[in-house]
Every structure is written in C-alpha cells, then in structure tokens.
Coordinates of C-alpha atoms in Angstrom, one line a residue:
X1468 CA 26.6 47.5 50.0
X1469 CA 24.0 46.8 52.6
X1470 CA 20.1 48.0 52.5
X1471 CA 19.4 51.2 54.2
X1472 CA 15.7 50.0 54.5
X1473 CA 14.7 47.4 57.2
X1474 CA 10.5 47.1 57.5
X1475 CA 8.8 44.6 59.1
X1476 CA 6.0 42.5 57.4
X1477 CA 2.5 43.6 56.8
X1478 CA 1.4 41.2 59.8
X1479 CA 4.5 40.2 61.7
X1480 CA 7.0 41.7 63.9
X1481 CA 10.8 42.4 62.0
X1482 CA 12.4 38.7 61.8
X1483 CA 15.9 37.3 60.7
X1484 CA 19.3 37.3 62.8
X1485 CA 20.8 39.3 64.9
X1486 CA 25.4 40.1 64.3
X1487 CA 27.0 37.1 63.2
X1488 CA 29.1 35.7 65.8
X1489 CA 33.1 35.4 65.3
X1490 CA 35.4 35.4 63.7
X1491 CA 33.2 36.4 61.1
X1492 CA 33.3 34.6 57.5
X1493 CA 35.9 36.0 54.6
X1494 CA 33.9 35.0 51.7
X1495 CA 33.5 38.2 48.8
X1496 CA 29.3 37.3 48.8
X1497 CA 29.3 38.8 53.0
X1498 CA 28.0 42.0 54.2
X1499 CA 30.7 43.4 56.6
X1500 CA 27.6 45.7 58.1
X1501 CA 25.2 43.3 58.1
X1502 CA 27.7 40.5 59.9
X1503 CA 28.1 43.2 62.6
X1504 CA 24.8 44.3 63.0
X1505 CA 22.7 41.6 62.1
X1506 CA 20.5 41.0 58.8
X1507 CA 16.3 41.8 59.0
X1508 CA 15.8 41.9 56.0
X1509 CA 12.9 39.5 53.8
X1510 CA 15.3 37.3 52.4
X1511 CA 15.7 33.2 52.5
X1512 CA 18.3 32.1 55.1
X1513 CA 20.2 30.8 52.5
X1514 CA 21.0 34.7 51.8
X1515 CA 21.8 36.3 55.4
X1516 CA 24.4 38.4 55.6
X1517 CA 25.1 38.2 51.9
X1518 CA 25.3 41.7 50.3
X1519 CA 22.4 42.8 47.7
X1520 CA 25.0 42.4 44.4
X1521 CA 25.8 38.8 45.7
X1522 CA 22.0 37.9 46.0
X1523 CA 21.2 39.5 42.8
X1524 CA 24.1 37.7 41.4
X1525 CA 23.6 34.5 42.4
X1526 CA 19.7 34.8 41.3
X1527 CA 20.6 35.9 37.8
X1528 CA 22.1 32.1 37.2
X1529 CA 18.1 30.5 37.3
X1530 CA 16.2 33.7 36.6
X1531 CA 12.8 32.0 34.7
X1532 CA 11.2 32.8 31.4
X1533 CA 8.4 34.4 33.0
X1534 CA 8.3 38.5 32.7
X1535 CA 5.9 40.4 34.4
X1536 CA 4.5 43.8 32.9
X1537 CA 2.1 46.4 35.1
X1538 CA 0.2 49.6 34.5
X1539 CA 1.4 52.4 35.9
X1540 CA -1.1 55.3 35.2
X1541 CA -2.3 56.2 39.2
X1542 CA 0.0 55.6 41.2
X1543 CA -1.6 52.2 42.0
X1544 CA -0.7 50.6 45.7
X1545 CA -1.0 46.9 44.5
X1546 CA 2.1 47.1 42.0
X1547 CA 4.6 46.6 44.7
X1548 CA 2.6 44.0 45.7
X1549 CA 2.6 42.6 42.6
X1550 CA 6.5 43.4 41.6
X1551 CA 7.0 41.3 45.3
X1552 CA 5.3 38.3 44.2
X1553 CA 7.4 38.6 40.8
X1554 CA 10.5 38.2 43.1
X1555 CA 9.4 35.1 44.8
X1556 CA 8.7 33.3 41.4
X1557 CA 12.3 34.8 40.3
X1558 CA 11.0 36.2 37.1
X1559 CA 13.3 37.4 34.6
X1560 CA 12.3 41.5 34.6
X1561 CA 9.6 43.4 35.2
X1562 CA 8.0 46.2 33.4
X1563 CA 6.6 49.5 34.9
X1564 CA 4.3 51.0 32.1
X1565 CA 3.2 54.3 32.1
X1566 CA 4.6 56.8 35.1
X1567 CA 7.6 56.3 36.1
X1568 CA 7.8 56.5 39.6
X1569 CA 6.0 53.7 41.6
X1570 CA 4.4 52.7 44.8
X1571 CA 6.9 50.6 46.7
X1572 CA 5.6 50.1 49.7
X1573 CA 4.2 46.8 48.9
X1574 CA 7.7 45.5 47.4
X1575 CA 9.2 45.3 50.9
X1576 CA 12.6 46.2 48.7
X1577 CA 12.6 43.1 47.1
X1578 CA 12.5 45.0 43.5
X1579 CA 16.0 45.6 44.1
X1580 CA 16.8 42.2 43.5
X1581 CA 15.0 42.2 39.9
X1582 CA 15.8 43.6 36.6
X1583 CA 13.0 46.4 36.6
X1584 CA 12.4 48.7 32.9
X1585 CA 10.1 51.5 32.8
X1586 CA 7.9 51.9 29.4
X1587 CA 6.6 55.7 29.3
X1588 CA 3.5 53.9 27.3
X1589 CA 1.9 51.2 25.8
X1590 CA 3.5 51.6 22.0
X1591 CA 7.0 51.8 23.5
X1592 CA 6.1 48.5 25.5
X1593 CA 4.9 46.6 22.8
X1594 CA 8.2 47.3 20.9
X1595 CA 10.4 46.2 23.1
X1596 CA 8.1 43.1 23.6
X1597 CA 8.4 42.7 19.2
X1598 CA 12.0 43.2 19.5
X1599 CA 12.6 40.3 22.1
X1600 CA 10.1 38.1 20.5
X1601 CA 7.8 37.9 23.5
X1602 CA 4.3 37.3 23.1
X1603 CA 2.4 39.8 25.4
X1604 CA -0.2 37.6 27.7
X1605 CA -3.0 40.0 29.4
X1606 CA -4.8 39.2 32.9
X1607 CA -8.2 40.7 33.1
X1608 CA -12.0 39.4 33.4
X1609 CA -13.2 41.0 30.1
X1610 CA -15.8 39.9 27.5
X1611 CA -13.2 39.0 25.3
X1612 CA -11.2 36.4 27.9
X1613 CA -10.4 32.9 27.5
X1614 CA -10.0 30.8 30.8
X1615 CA -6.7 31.2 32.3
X1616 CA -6.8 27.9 33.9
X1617 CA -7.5 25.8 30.8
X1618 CA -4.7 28.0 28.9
X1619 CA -1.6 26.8 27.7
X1620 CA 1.1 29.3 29.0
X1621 CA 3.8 30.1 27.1
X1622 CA 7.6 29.5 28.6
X1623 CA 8.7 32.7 27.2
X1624 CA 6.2 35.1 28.1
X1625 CA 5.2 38.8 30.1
X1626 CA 2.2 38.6 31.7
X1627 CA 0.6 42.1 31.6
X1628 CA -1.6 43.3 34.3
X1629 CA -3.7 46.5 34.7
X1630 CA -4.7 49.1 37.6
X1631 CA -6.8 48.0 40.5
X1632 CA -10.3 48.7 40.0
X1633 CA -9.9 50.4 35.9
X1634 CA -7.9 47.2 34.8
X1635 CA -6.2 47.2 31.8
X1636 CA -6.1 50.0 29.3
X1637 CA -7.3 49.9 26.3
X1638 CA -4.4 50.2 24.4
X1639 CA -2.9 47.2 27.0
X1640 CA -5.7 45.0 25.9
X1641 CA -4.8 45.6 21.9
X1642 CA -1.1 44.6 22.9
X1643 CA -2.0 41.2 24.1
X1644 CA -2.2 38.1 21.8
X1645 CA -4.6 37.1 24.7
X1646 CA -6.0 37.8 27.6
X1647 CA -6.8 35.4 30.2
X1648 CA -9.3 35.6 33.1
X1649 CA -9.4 33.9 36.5
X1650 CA -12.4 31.4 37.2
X1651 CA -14.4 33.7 39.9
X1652 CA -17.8 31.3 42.4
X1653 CA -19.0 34.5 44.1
X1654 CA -20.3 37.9 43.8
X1655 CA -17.5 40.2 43.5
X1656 CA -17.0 41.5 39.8
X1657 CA -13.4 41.4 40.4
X1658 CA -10.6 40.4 43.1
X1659 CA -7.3 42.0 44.0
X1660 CA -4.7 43.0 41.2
X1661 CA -2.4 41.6 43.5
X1662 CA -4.0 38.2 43.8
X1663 CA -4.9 38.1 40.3
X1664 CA -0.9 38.6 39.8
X1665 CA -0.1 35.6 42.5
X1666 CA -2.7 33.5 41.1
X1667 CA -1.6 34.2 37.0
X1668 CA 2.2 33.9 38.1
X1669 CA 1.4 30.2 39.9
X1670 CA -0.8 28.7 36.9
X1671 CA 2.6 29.8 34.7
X1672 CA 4.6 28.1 37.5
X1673 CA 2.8 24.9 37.5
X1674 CA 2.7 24.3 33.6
X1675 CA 6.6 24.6 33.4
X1676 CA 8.0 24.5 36.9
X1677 CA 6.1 22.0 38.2
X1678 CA 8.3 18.7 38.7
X1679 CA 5.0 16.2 38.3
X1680 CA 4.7 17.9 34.8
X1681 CA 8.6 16.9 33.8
X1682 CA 9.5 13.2 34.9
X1683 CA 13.1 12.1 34.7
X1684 CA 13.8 9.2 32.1

C-alpha cells in the first residue's frame, strides 16, 4: 500500500525519485505505485519504493529500548514534531497521553512507521508503564530536576514530555521516578518541547548507542 500523503519539508522543495526505470524489480518489499510514479516521500534511500508494511517491517528487527511518552491535553503543534524525531532515533512506541486525536502536521507521516498507543490519562499511562516494567523518565526544567546531562539513562526507558509552554502535568510529574532538565546559558525560561525532545532523545542515544561508549574486545 502506498502513502496517500506527499508534503514537502518545512524549508525545502519535495525531494526523492522520480518512476523507477525498467523492467521494474519483483521483490515482495516494492511499491508497484510508487515504482511507477516515483517515491517523495521523507524516507532514507535505502527505503525508495519500498511499501510502508516492508519499511515498518524491516525497522521492527532493531527497534531501540527508548519509548517516548507526550501530553496531549491542547492539541499541542510540537507533538508531531516530537513523535518525528522519535522516528529518526527508531524508538520502540510512542505514547499519546491525554486526547486522542493529535496534531500531525509536524510528523511529516513518519508516525506511520511507529508503534503509537493512546493513554486517555495519566493513571492509565502509568499502568501500562508498571505492567511492562518501565521506569517513567520526565523532561522538564522544574525545582525538583536533576541535570539531564550528568544523568545516567536507563536502556529501558519512556521519556515523558509535557505541553509547550504549561509543561508537564501535575499528575505527569508524580509518574516519573525522575525528571531531568536541560542545562539552559541565556534568558529564556524555557526552549522548544520539540528541541527539548531532540536533545533528551540524543543524550539517551549517546549513553547506549554511542560506539565510543561500547569498544569491541
């Protein structure tokens, strides 16, 4: 099945490829529409012209420990933001909390290549966190934070985030067996939810993916 949805980026003109020239390849993983018609779409080369259940597929073999878990209470435009950055670092799910339906604008479609639950609220959340043994890690500059870059992540983890501007809930905050806060130099009180997200998903990513961290014997 191919997407119904080409955008461009925020920035850029539409890239990728234009029809695949023939005779086109067999393989089960193709597209037949998108080897026709050509294949826009925000995904790595590696992936053109595969269809969306071959990607997903082939993703599911090296999804990471990392789970990622956002507010949902306003209808907040950084979440897709937030749920795309998730799909870059592969993360195992994500979790909407709170409304159900999202702003998606930001996730250039890329949620559709993620596991994504919905949590109508906090307590419901916070269960299904107990059940699967995952210790609940929240992102916000409060009184109560330690320093996020001087923390030591947990593999298994969901990182939860809150709304821009309100932050976290408090029932979100009494979730979390910690919340960390980015380091901030200026004036601002606070900085994007979605750059808080990128920045909290890459510290994660540097204590256990990083290759420096794991030499070979």
């Amino acid at each position: 099945m191919s997407e119904s949805i080409v955008g461009p980026g925020e920035f850029y003109q539409v890239v990728g490829v234009g029809p695949h020239s023939k005779p086109w390849p067999t393989d089960n993983h193709f597209d037949q529409a998108l080897l026709e018609h050509g294949d826009r779409r925000n995904v790595l080369d590696k992936y053109r012209y595969w269809t969306v259940e071959a990607i997903v597929a082939e993703l599911d073999t090296k999804r990471h420990d990392l789970q990622i878990a956002i507010e949902n209470w306003q209808h907040d435009l950084n979440i897709g933001s937030i749920v795309r950055t998730a799909n870059a670092f592969n993360v195992s799910a994500v979790h909407i909390v709170g409304k159900r339906d999202w702003n998606k604008r930001g996730a250039m479609v890329t949620d559709r290549y993620l596991t994504v639950h919905h949590h109508a609220t906090v307590e419901e959340f916070k269960e299904w966190c107990d059940k699967e043994n995952l210790p609940i890690i929240g992102i916000d500059n409060l009184p109560i934070s330690k320093q996020l870059e001087s923390a030591a992540l947990p593999k298994r983890c969901v990182m939860l985030f809150g709304q821009e501007g309100a932050g976290m809930s408090d029932e979100g905050v009494a979730v979390c067996s910690v919340v960390l806060a980015i380091s901030q130099y200026g004036s601002t009180r606070s900085m994007n939810a979605s750059a808080a997200g990128a920045i909290a998903m890459y510290a994660w990513a540097m204590q256990h993916l990083n290759p420096s961290n794991h030499p070979k014997n």
